[in-house]
Amino acid sequence: MKSRENLVRLKQFQVGEKRKQLLQLDMMIAEFDRMAGELDAQIVSEEKKAGITDINHFAYPTFAKAARQRRDNLHNSRNDLASQRSAAEDALTEAEAELAKAEALDNRNREPDYSGRAATG
């Protein structure tokens, strides 16, 4: 029946969208990790130039302080994205289960009935 086919297509679309969302979150998390790594390298470089690694020292490089703050903000944002990713994984699992149910219902209704004709549902 048309409505069941449409339901299956809708569920397939929803699963595809959830997968795209998960992929986007993964890419953003990887990008934040990369940026935080670059900031770590810059912090180490600045500390070596100044010869000061104590962030409470009065002569600690201002650039290193700012880079630390940006890195910490990236870590916080990354953690937020990781939480969103976990929720997106749950949503994908749910969408896949709904798709499986819709496909099973559609397949069951396509099986021939006892008269040899396909069931019309």
PDB file of N, CA, C and O in Angstrom, residues 44-121:
ATOM      1  N   VAL A  44      53.167  26.172  24.556  1.00  0.00           N
ATOM      2  CA  VAL A  44      54.503  25.656  24.876  1.00  0.00           C
ATOM      3  C   VAL A  44      55.579  26.542  24.256  1.00  0.00           C
ATOM      4  O   VAL A  44      56.576  26.872  24.902  1.00  0.00           O
ATOM      5  N   SER A  45      55.345  26.954  23.020  1.00  0.00           N
ATOM      6  CA  SER A  45      56.311  27.815  22.337  1.00  0.00           C
ATOM      7  C   SER A  45      56.484  29.146  23.074  1.00  0.00           C
ATOM      8  O   SER A  45      57.615  29.610  23.284  1.00  0.00           O
ATOM      9  N   GLU A  46      55.385  29.750  23.464  1.00  0.00           N
ATOM     10  CA  GLU A  46      55.451  31.032  24.180  1.00  0.00           C
ATOM     11  C   GLU A  46      56.134  30.870  25.527  1.00  0.00           C
ATOM     12  O   GLU A  46      56.918  31.733  25.949  1.00  0.00           O
ATOM     13  N   GLU A  47      55.842  29.790  26.220  1.00  0.00           N
ATOM     14  CA  GLU A  47      56.468  29.554  27.521  1.00  0.00           C
ATOM     15  C   GLU A  47      57.977  29.350  27.368  1.00  0.00           C
ATOM     16  O   GLU A  47      58.759  29.821  28.190  1.00  0.00           O
ATOM     17  N   LYS A  48      58.384  28.656  26.306  1.00  0.00           N
ATOM     18  CA  LYS A  48      59.817  28.461  26.075  1.00  0.00           C
ATOM     19  C   LYS A  48      60.509  29.790  25.779  1.00  0.00           C
ATOM     20  O   LYS A  48      61.602  30.043  26.264  1.00  0.00           O
ATOM     21  N   LYS A  49      59.858  30.618  24.957  1.00  0.00           N
ATOM     22  CA  LYS A  49      60.445  31.930  24.623  1.00  0.00           C
ATOM     23  C   LYS A  49      60.627  32.769  25.880  1.00  0.00           C
ATOM     24  O   LYS A  49      61.653  33.418  26.052  1.00  0.00           O
ATOM     25  N   ALA A  50      59.610  32.758  26.742  1.00  0.00           N
ATOM     26  CA  ALA A  50      59.658  33.588  27.953  1.00  0.00           C
ATOM     27  C   ALA A  50      60.465  32.929  29.065  1.00  0.00           C
ATOM     28  O   ALA A  50      60.947  33.611  29.977  1.00  0.00           O
ATOM     29  N   GLY A  51      60.589  31.610  29.004  1.00  0.00           N
ATOM     30  CA  GLY A  51      61.286  30.896  30.068  1.00  0.00           C
ATOM     31  C   GLY A  51      60.466  30.806  31.344  1.00  0.00           C
ATOM     32  O   GLY A  51      60.990  30.548  32.413  1.00  0.00           O
ATOM     33  N   ILE A  52      59.154  31.010  31.222  1.00  0.00           N
ATOM     34  CA  ILE A  52      58.262  30.987  32.388  1.00  0.00           C
ATOM     35  C   ILE A  52      57.094  30.047  32.086  1.00  0.00           C
ATOM     36  O   ILE A  52      56.388  30.220  31.091  1.00  0.00           O
ATOM     37  N   THR A  53      56.914  29.073  32.974  1.00  0.00           N
ATOM     38  CA  THR A  53      55.796  28.148  32.790  1.00  0.00           C
ATOM     39  C   THR A  53      54.737  28.284  33.876  1.00  0.00           C
ATOM     40  O   THR A  53      53.665  27.696  33.769  1.00  0.00           O
ATOM     41  N   ASP A  54      55.028  29.075  34.879  1.00  0.00           N
ATOM     42  CA  ASP A  54      54.083  29.291  35.977  1.00  0.00           C
ATOM     43  C   ASP A  54      53.062  30.345  35.549  1.00  0.00           C
ATOM     44  O   ASP A  54      53.392  31.518  35.368  1.00  0.00           O
ATOM     45  N   ILE A  55      51.803  29.931  35.415  1.00  0.00           N
ATOM     46  CA  ILE A  55      50.779  30.866  34.924  1.00  0.00           C
ATOM     47  C   ILE A  55      50.482  31.980  35.927  1.00  0.00           C
ATOM     48  O   ILE A  55      49.919  33.007  35.565  1.00  0.00           O
ATOM     49  N   ASN A  56      50.879  31.794  37.181  1.00  0.00           N
ATOM     50  CA  ASN A  56      50.642  32.824  38.189  1.00  0.00           C
ATOM     51  C   ASN A  56      51.799  33.826  38.291  1.00  0.00           C
ATOM     52  O   ASN A  56      51.695  34.808  39.022  1.00  0.00           O
ATOM     53  N   HIS A  57      52.880  33.575  37.570  1.00  0.00           N
ATOM     54  CA  HIS A  57      54.028  34.487  37.580  1.00  0.00           C
ATOM     55  C   HIS A  57      53.623  35.800  36.908  1.00  0.00           C
ATOM     56  O   HIS A  57      52.907  35.812  35.913  1.00  0.00           O
ATOM     57  N   PHE A  58      54.080  36.912  37.465  1.00  0.00           N
ATOM     58  CA  PHE A  58      53.672  38.229  36.950  1.00  0.00           C
ATOM     59  C   PHE A  58      54.119  38.451  35.508  1.00  0.00           C
ATOM     60  O   PHE A  58      53.512  39.231  34.785  1.00  0.00           O
ATOM     61  N   ALA A  59      55.173  37.787  35.064  1.00  0.00           N
ATOM     62  CA  ALA A  59      55.697  37.998  33.713  1.00  0.00           C
ATOM     63  C   ALA A  59      55.269  36.892  32.742  1.00  0.00           C
ATOM     64  O   ALA A  59      55.806  36.801  31.642  1.00  0.00           O
ATOM     65  N   TYR A  60      54.312  36.077  33.162  1.00  0.00           N
ATOM     66  CA  TYR A  60      53.844  35.014  32.260  1.00  0.00           C
ATOM     67  C   TYR A  60      53.294  35.664  30.990  1.00  0.00           C
ATOM     68  O   TYR A  60      52.562  36.667  31.062  1.00  0.00           O
ATOM     69  N   PRO A  61      53.624  35.123  29.816  1.00  0.00           N
ATOM     70  CA  PRO A  61      53.217  35.757  28.549  1.00  0.00           C
ATOM     71  C   PRO A  61      51.698  35.906  28.412  1.00  0.00           C
ATOM     72  O   PRO A  61      50.940  34.964  28.623  1.00  0.00           O
ATOM     73  N   THR A  62      51.283  37.097  28.045  1.00  0.00           N
ATOM     74  CA  THR A  62      49.861  37.388  27.860  1.00  0.00           C
ATOM     75  C   THR A  62      49.265  36.524  26.755  1.00  0.00           C
ATOM     76  O   THR A  62      48.139  36.043  26.869  1.00  0.00           O
ATOM     77  N   PHE A  63      50.032  36.335  25.674  1.00  0.00           N
ATOM     78  CA  PHE A  63      49.551  35.506  24.571  1.00  0.00           C
ATOM     79  C   PHE A  63      49.274  34.083  25.051  1.00  0.00           C
ATOM     80  O   PHE A  63      48.265  33.479  24.672  1.00  0.00           O
ATOM     81  N   ALA A  64      50.158  33.551  25.903  1.00  0.00           N
ATOM     82  CA  ALA A  64      49.977  32.193  26.419  1.00  0.00           C
ATOM     83  C   ALA A  64      48.726  32.107  27.295  1.00  0.00           C
ATOM     84  O   ALA A  64      47.976  31.123  27.228  1.00  0.00           O
ATOM     85  N   LYS A  65      48.491  33.159  28.093  1.00  0.00           N
ATOM     86  CA  LYS A  65      47.278  33.180  28.916  1.00  0.00           C
ATOM     87  C   LYS A  65      46.032  33.158  28.033  1.00  0.00           C
ATOM     88  O   LYS A  65      45.077  32.413  28.286  1.00  0.00           O
ATOM     89  N   ALA A  66      46.040  34.001  26.998  1.00  0.00           N
ATOM     90  CA  ALA A  66      44.892  34.068  26.087  1.00  0.00           C
ATOM     91  C   ALA A  66      44.707  32.738  25.357  1.00  0.00           C
ATOM     92  O   ALA A  66      43.579  32.260  25.186  1.00  0.00           O
ATOM     93  N   ALA A  67      45.801  32.131  24.933  1.00  0.00           N
ATOM     94  CA  ALA A  67      45.720  30.849  24.227  1.00  0.00           C
ATOM     95  C   ALA A  67      45.184  29.759  25.160  1.00  0.00           C
ATOM     96  O   ALA A  67      44.400  28.904  24.735  1.00  0.00           O
ATOM     97  N   ARG A  68      45.597  29.795  26.421  1.00  0.00           N
ATOM     98  CA  ARG A  68      45.069  28.827  27.397  1.00  0.00           C
ATOM     99  C   ARG A  68      43.554  28.982  27.543  1.00  0.00           C
ATOM    100  O   ARG A  68      42.827  27.997  27.605  1.00  0.00           O
ATOM    101  N   GLN A  69      43.108  30.230  27.605  1.00  0.00           N
ATOM    102  CA  GLN A  69      41.674  30.482  27.753  1.00  0.00           C
ATOM    103  C   GLN A  69      40.905  29.974  26.534  1.00  0.00           C
ATOM    104  O   GLN A  69      39.864  29.335  26.667  1.00  0.00           O
ATOM    105  N   ARG A  70      41.436  30.247  25.336  1.00  0.00           N
ATOM    106  CA  ARG A  70      40.778  29.765  24.119  1.00  0.00           C
ATOM    107  C   ARG A  70      40.754  28.239  24.081  1.00  0.00           C
ATOM    108  O   ARG A  70      39.757  27.626  23.719  1.00  0.00           O
ATOM    109  N   ARG A  71      41.878  27.634  24.476  1.00  0.00           N
ATOM    110  CA  ARG A  71      41.944  26.168  24.505  1.00  0.00           C
ATOM    111  C   ARG A  71      40.935  25.593  25.490  1.00  0.00           C
ATOM    112  O   ARG A  71      40.231  24.633  25.182  1.00  0.00           O
ATOM    113  N   ASP A  72      40.834  26.191  26.659  1.00  0.00           N
ATOM    114  CA  ASP A  72      39.877  25.723  27.660  1.00  0.00           C
ATOM    115  C   ASP A  72      38.435  25.864  27.147  1.00  0.00           C
ATOM    116  O   ASP A  72      37.603  24.982  27.365  1.00  0.00           O
ATOM    117  N   ASN A  73      38.166  26.974  26.455  1.00  0.00           N
ATOM    118  CA  ASN A  73      36.834  27.166  25.864  1.00  0.00           C
ATOM    119  C   ASN A  73      36.553  26.097  24.814  1.00  0.00           C
ATOM    120  O   ASN A  73      35.427  25.586  24.723  1.00  0.00           O
ATOM    121  N   LEU A  74      37.563  25.768  24.017  1.00  0.00           N
ATOM    122  CA  LEU A  74      37.389  24.706  23.020  1.00  0.00           C
ATOM    123  C   LEU A  74      37.112  23.361  23.687  1.00  0.00           C
ATOM    124  O   LEU A  74      36.273  22.594  23.213  1.00  0.00           O
ATOM    125  N   HIS A  75      37.820  23.077  24.778  1.00  0.00           N
ATOM    126  CA  HIS A  75      37.579  21.823  25.504  1.00  0.00           C
ATOM    127  C   HIS A  75      36.144  21.775  26.037  1.00  0.00           C
ATOM    128  O   HIS A  75      35.484  20.733  25.956  1.00  0.00           O
ATOM    129  N   ASN A  76      35.662  22.900  26.568  1.00  0.00           N
ATOM    130  CA  ASN A  76      34.288  22.943  27.071  1.00  0.00           C
ATOM    131  C   ASN A  76      33.284  22.740  25.937  1.00  0.00           C
ATOM    132  O   ASN A  76      32.309  21.987  26.082  1.00  0.00           O
ATOM    133  N   SER A  77      33.532  23.393  24.817  1.00  0.00           N
ATOM    134  CA  SER A  77      32.640  23.247  23.661  1.00  0.00           C
ATOM    135  C   SER A  77      32.680  21.817  23.137  1.00  0.00           C
ATOM    136  O   SER A  77      31.658  21.251  22.749  1.00  0.00           O
ATOM    137  N   ARG A  78      33.865  21.223  23.131  1.00  0.00           N
ATOM    138  CA  ARG A  78      34.007  19.841  22.676  1.00  0.00           C
ATOM    139  C   ARG A  78      33.209  18.901  23.571  1.00  0.00           C
ATOM    140  O   ARG A  78      32.547  17.975  23.097  1.00  0.00           O
ATOM    141  N   ASN A  79      33.276  19.141  24.877  1.00  0.00           N
ATOM    142  CA  ASN A  79      32.523  18.301  25.811  1.00  0.00           C
ATOM    143  C   ASN A  79      31.021  18.451  25.593  1.00  0.00           C
ATOM    144  O   ASN A  79      30.273  17.476  25.685  1.00  0.00           O
ATOM    145  N   ASP A  80      30.582  19.670  25.302  1.00  0.00           N
ATOM    146  CA  ASP A  80      29.171  19.894  24.988  1.00  0.00           C
ATOM    147  C   ASP A  80      28.780  19.124  23.718  1.00  0.00           C
ATOM    148  O   ASP A  80      27.711  18.510  23.651  1.00  0.00           O
ATOM    149  N   LEU A  81      29.653  19.170  22.713  1.00  0.00           N
ATOM    150  CA  LEU A  81      29.388  18.436  21.474  1.00  0.00           C
ATOM    151  C   LEU A  81      29.362  16.927  21.714  1.00  0.00           C
ATOM    152  O   LEU A  81      28.570  16.216  21.101  1.00  0.00           O
ATOM    153  N   ALA A  82      30.215  16.457  22.609  1.00  0.00           N
ATOM    154  CA  ALA A  82      30.229  15.028  22.925  1.00  0.00           C
ATOM    155  C   ALA A  82      28.895  14.621  23.559  1.00  0.00           C
ATOM    156  O   ALA A  82      28.372  13.531  23.268  1.00  0.00           O
ATOM    157  N   SER A  83      28.330  15.492  24.389  1.00  0.00           N
ATOM    158  CA  SER A  83      27.009  15.213  24.971  1.00  0.00           C
ATOM    159  C   SER A  83      25.940  15.193  23.881  1.00  0.00           C
ATOM    160  O   SER A  83      25.065  14.314  23.872  1.00  0.00           O
ATOM    161  N   GLN A  84      26.029  16.161  22.958  1.00  0.00           N
ATOM    162  CA  GLN A  84      25.076  16.191  21.847  1.00  0.00           C
ATOM    163  C   GLN A  84      25.231  14.949  20.979  1.00  0.00           C
ATOM    164  O   GLN A  84      24.252  14.402  20.479  1.00  0.00           O
ATOM    165  N   ARG A  85      26.464  14.489  20.812  1.00  0.00           N
ATOM    166  CA  ARG A  85      26.718  13.298  20.002  1.00  0.00           C
ATOM    167  C   ARG A  85      26.072  12.070  20.636  1.00  0.00           C
ATOM    168  O   ARG A  85      25.497  11.233  19.955  1.00  0.00           O
ATOM    169  N   SER A  86      26.183  11.979  21.938  1.00  0.00           N
ATOM    170  CA  SER A  86      25.570  10.857  22.648  1.00  0.00           C
ATOM    171  C   SER A  86      24.058  10.861  22.442  1.00  0.00           C
ATOM    172  O   SER A  86      23.453   9.817  22.175  1.00  0.00           O
ATOM    173  N   ALA A  87      23.448  12.031  22.541  1.00  0.00           N
ATOM    174  CA  ALA A  87      22.001  12.148  22.313  1.00  0.00           C
ATOM    175  C   ALA A  87      21.664  11.813  20.856  1.00  0.00           C
ATOM    176  O   ALA A  87      20.650  11.162  20.575  1.00  0.00           O
ATOM    177  N   ALA A  88      22.524  12.233  19.927  1.00  0.00           N
ATOM    178  CA  ALA A  88      22.291  11.951  18.506  1.00  0.00           C
ATOM    179  C   ALA A  88      22.418  10.454  18.229  1.00  0.00           C
ATOM    180  O   ALA A  88      21.670   9.913  17.403  1.00  0.00           O
ATOM    181  N   GLU A  89      23.337   9.781  18.911  1.00  0.00           N
ATOM    182  CA  GLU A  89      23.461   8.323  18.760  1.00  0.00           C
ATOM    183  C   GLU A  89      22.188   7.635  19.226  1.00  0.00           C
ATOM    184  O   GLU A  89      21.705   6.708  18.577  1.00  0.00           O
ATOM    185  N   ASP A  90      21.651   8.091  20.347  1.00  0.00           N
ATOM    186  CA  ASP A  90      20.409   7.515  20.863  1.00  0.00           C
ATOM    187  C   ASP A  90      19.262   7.745  19.880  1.00  0.00           C
ATOM    188  O   ASP A  90      18.459   6.848  19.629  1.00  0.00           O
ATOM    189  N   ALA A  91      19.195   8.946  19.317  1.00  0.00           N
ATOM    190  CA  ALA A  91      18.147   9.267  18.351  1.00  0.00           C
ATOM    191  C   ALA A  91      18.292   8.412  17.095  1.00  0.00           C
ATOM    192  O   ALA A  91      17.291   7.958  16.529  1.00  0.00           O
ATOM    193  N   LEU A  92      19.529   8.174  16.663  1.00  0.00           N
ATOM    194  CA  LEU A  92      19.760   7.324  15.493  1.00  0.00           C
ATOM    195  C   LEU A  92      19.322   5.895  15.774  1.00  0.00           C
ATOM    196  O   LEU A  92      18.656   5.281  14.942  1.00  0.00           O
ATOM    197  N   THR A  93      19.645   5.384  16.930  1.00  0.00           N
ATOM    198  CA  THR A  93      19.246   4.029  17.298  1.00  0.00           C
ATOM    199  C   THR A  93      17.724   3.904  17.292  1.00  0.00           C
ATOM    200  O   THR A  93      17.171   2.931  16.778  1.00  0.00           O
ATOM    201  N   GLU A  94      17.064   4.913  17.834  1.00  0.00           N
ATOM    202  CA  GLU A  94      15.599   4.919  17.862  1.00  0.00           C
ATOM    203  C   GLU A  94      15.029   4.988  16.442  1.00  0.00           C
ATOM    204  O   GLU A  94      14.085   4.272  16.108  1.00  0.00           O
ATOM    205  N   ALA A  95      15.610   5.844  15.604  1.00  0.00           N
ATOM    206  CA  ALA A  95      15.136   5.984  14.225  1.00  0.00           C
ATOM    207  C   ALA A  95      15.351   4.691  13.440  1.00  0.00           C
ATOM    208  O   ALA A  95      14.496   4.293  12.633  1.00  0.00           O
ATOM    209  N   GLU A  96      16.473   4.028  13.679  1.00  0.00           N
ATOM    210  CA  GLU A  96      16.738   2.748  12.999  1.00  0.00           C
ATOM    211  C   GLU A  96      15.735   1.682  13.436  1.00  0.00           C
ATOM    212  O   GLU A  96      15.277   0.879  12.621  1.00  0.00           O
ATOM    213  N   ALA A  97      15.375   1.690  14.714  1.00  0.00           N
ATOM    214  CA  ALA A  97      14.382   0.735  15.203  1.00  0.00           C
ATOM    215  C   ALA A  97      13.010   1.010  14.574  1.00  0.00           C
ATOM    216  O   ALA A  97      12.303   0.068  14.180  1.00  0.00           O
ATOM    217  N   GLU A  98      12.649   2.290  14.461  1.00  0.00           N
ATOM    218  CA  GLU A  98      11.377   2.645  13.830  1.00  0.00           C
ATOM    219  C   GLU A  98      11.375   2.248  12.357  1.00  0.00           C
ATOM    220  O   GLU A  98      10.359   1.775  11.837  1.00  0.00           O
ATOM    221  N   LEU A  99      12.506   2.419  11.691  1.00  0.00           N
ATOM    222  CA  LEU A  99      12.624   2.010  10.287  1.00  0.00           C
ATOM    223  C   LEU A  99      12.461   0.502  10.158  1.00  0.00           C
ATOM    224  O   LEU A  99      11.741   0.025   9.272  1.00  0.00           O
ATOM    225  N   ALA A 100      13.094  -0.250  11.033  1.00  0.00           N
ATOM    226  CA  ALA A 100      12.984  -1.704  10.983  1.00  0.00           C
ATOM    227  C   ALA A 100      11.531  -2.146  11.176  1.00  0.00           C
ATOM    228  O   ALA A 100      11.052  -3.056  10.475  1.00  0.00           O
ATOM    229  N   LYS A 101      10.818  -1.492  12.092  1.00  0.00           N
ATOM    230  CA  LYS A 101       9.405  -1.824  12.305  1.00  0.00           C
ATOM    231  C   LYS A 101       8.584  -1.507  11.059  1.00  0.00           C
ATOM    232  O   LYS A 101       7.737  -2.305  10.648  1.00  0.00           O
ATOM    233  N   ALA A 102       8.826  -0.344  10.462  1.00  0.00           N
ATOM    234  CA  ALA A 102       8.075   0.051   9.270  1.00  0.00           C
ATOM    235  C   ALA A 102       8.362  -0.892   8.113  1.00  0.00           C
ATOM    236  O   ALA A 102       7.448  -1.279   7.377  1.00  0.00           O
ATOM    237  N   GLU A 103       9.614  -1.296   7.948  1.00  0.00           N
ATOM    238  CA  GLU A 103       9.971  -2.236   6.881  1.00  0.00           C
ATOM    239  C   GLU A 103       9.338  -3.601   7.125  1.00  0.00           C
ATOM    240  O   GLU A 103       8.846  -4.235   6.184  1.00  0.00           O
ATOM    241  N   ALA A 104       9.333  -4.043   8.381  1.00  0.00           N
ATOM    242  CA  ALA A 104       8.725  -5.335   8.701  1.00  0.00           C
ATOM    243  C   ALA A 104       7.224  -5.299   8.413  1.00  0.00           C
ATOM    244  O   ALA A 104       6.666  -6.254   7.853  1.00  0.00           O
ATOM    245  N   LEU A 105       6.576  -4.211   8.780  1.00  0.00           N
ATOM    246  CA  LEU A 105       5.151  -4.062   8.517  1.00  0.00           C
ATOM    247  C   LEU A 105       4.881  -4.042   7.018  1.00  0.00           C
ATOM    248  O   LEU A 105       3.963  -4.708   6.531  1.00  0.00           O
ATOM    249  N   ASP A 106       5.707  -3.323   6.276  1.00  0.00           N
ATOM    250  CA  ASP A 106       5.544  -3.247   4.823  1.00  0.00           C
ATOM    251  C   ASP A 106       5.771  -4.618   4.186  1.00  0.00           C
ATOM    252  O   ASP A 106       4.998  -5.042   3.316  1.00  0.00           O
ATOM    253  N   ASN A 107       6.791  -5.342   4.629  1.00  0.00           N
ATOM    254  CA  ASN A 107       7.069  -6.681   4.080  1.00  0.00           C
ATOM    255  C   ASN A 107       5.966  -7.673   4.425  1.00  0.00           C
ATOM    256  O   ASN A 107       5.596  -8.503   3.598  1.00  0.00           O
ATOM    257  N   ARG A 108       5.461  -7.564   5.629  1.00  0.00           N
ATOM    258  CA  ARG A 108       4.391  -8.479   6.047  1.00  0.00           C
ATOM    259  C   ARG A 108       3.151  -8.254   5.184  1.00  0.00           C
ATOM    260  O   ARG A 108       2.483  -9.201   4.780  1.00  0.00           O
ATOM    261  N   ASN A 109       2.871  -7.018   4.875  1.00  0.00           N
ATOM    262  CA  ASN A 109       1.696  -6.706   4.070  1.00  0.00           C
ATOM    263  C   ASN A 109       1.893  -7.027   2.593  1.00  0.00           C
ATOM    264  O   ASN A 109       0.930  -7.113   1.847  1.00  0.00           O
ATOM    265  N   ARG A 110       3.115  -7.210   2.160  1.00  0.00           N
ATOM    266  CA  ARG A 110       3.386  -7.585   0.775  1.00  0.00           C
ATOM    267  C   ARG A 110       3.315  -9.088   0.558  1.00  0.00           C
ATOM    268  O   ARG A 110       3.257  -9.539  -0.572  1.00  0.00           O
ATOM    269  N   GLU A 111       3.381  -9.866   1.634  1.00  0.00           N
ATOM    270  CA  GLU A 111       3.310 -11.324   1.495  1.00  0.00           C
ATOM    271  C   GLU A 111       1.931 -11.717   0.985  1.00  0.00           C
ATOM    272  O   GLU A 111       0.920 -11.119   1.349  1.00  0.00           O
ATOM    273  N   PRO A 112       1.889 -12.745   0.109  1.00  0.00           N
ATOM    274  CA  PRO A 112       0.583 -13.150  -0.432  1.00  0.00           C
ATOM    275  C   PRO A 112      -0.315 -13.736   0.662  1.00  0.00           C
ATOM    276  O   PRO A 112       0.157 -14.359   1.602  1.00  0.00           O
ATOM    277  N   ASP A 113      -1.609 -13.476   0.514  1.00  0.00           N
ATOM    278  CA  ASP A 113      -2.536 -14.086   1.457  1.00  0.00           C
ATOM    279  C   ASP A 113      -2.850 -15.495   0.961  1.00  0.00           C
ATOM    280  O   ASP A 113      -2.275 -15.986   0.011  1.00  0.00           O
ATOM    281  N   TYR A 114      -3.807 -16.171   1.568  1.00  0.00           N
ATOM    282  CA  TYR A 114      -4.089 -17.567   1.250  1.00  0.00           C
ATOM    283  C   TYR A 114      -4.664 -17.738  -0.159  1.00  0.00           C
ATOM    284  O   TYR A 114      -4.579 -18.803  -0.733  1.00  0.00           O
ATOM    285  N   SER A 115      -5.225 -16.705  -0.758  1.00  0.00           N
ATOM    286  CA  SER A 115      -5.797 -16.830  -2.093  1.00  0.00           C
ATOM    287  C   SER A 115      -4.738 -16.669  -3.180  1.00  0.00           C
ATOM    288  O   SER A 115      -5.036 -16.802  -4.343  1.00  0.00           O
ATOM    289  N   GLY A 116      -3.467 -16.357  -2.765  1.00  0.00           N
ATOM    290  CA  GLY A 116      -2.411 -16.203  -3.730  1.00  0.00           C
ATOM    291  C   GLY A 116      -2.212 -14.772  -4.186  1.00  0.00           C
ATOM    292  O   GLY A 116      -1.308 -14.482  -4.933  1.00  0.00           O
ATOM    293  N   ARG A 117      -3.089 -13.874  -3.755  1.00  0.00           N
ATOM    294  CA  ARG A 117      -2.944 -12.462  -4.097  1.00  0.00           C
ATOM    295  C   ARG A 117      -2.226 -11.741  -2.982  1.00  0.00           C
ATOM    296  O   ARG A 117      -2.271 -12.160  -1.829  1.00  0.00           O
ATOM    297  N   ALA A 118      -1.575 -10.628  -3.324  1.00  0.00           N
ATOM    298  CA  ALA A 118      -0.904  -9.830  -2.306  1.00  0.00           C
ATOM    299  C   ALA A 118      -1.945  -9.184  -1.407  1.00  0.00           C
ATOM    300  O   ALA A 118      -3.010  -8.766  -1.865  1.00  0.00           O
ATOM    301  N   ALA A 119      -1.638  -9.117  -0.135  1.00  0.00           N
ATOM    302  CA  ALA A 119      -2.574  -8.504   0.817  1.00  0.00           C
ATOM    303  C   ALA A 119      -2.635  -7.005   0.555  1.00  0.00           C
ATOM    304  O   ALA A 119      -1.625  -6.373   0.230  1.00  0.00           O
ATOM    305  N   THR A 120      -3.797  -6.444   0.703  1.00  0.00           N
ATOM    306  CA  THR A 120      -3.974  -5.006   0.453  1.00  0.00           C
ATOM    307  C   THR A 120      -3.978  -4.208   1.736  1.00  0.00           C
ATOM    308  O   THR A 120      -4.016  -3.010   1.722  1.00  0.00           O
ATOM    309  N   GLY A 121      -3.957  -4.879   2.866  1.00  0.00           N
ATOM    310  CA  GLY A 121      -3.780  -4.247   4.150  1.00  0.00           C
ATOM    311  C   GLY A 121      -4.948  -3.588   4.693  1.00  0.00           C
ATOM    312  O   GLY A 121      -5.104  -2.794   5.430  1.00  0.00           O
TER     313      GLY A 121
END
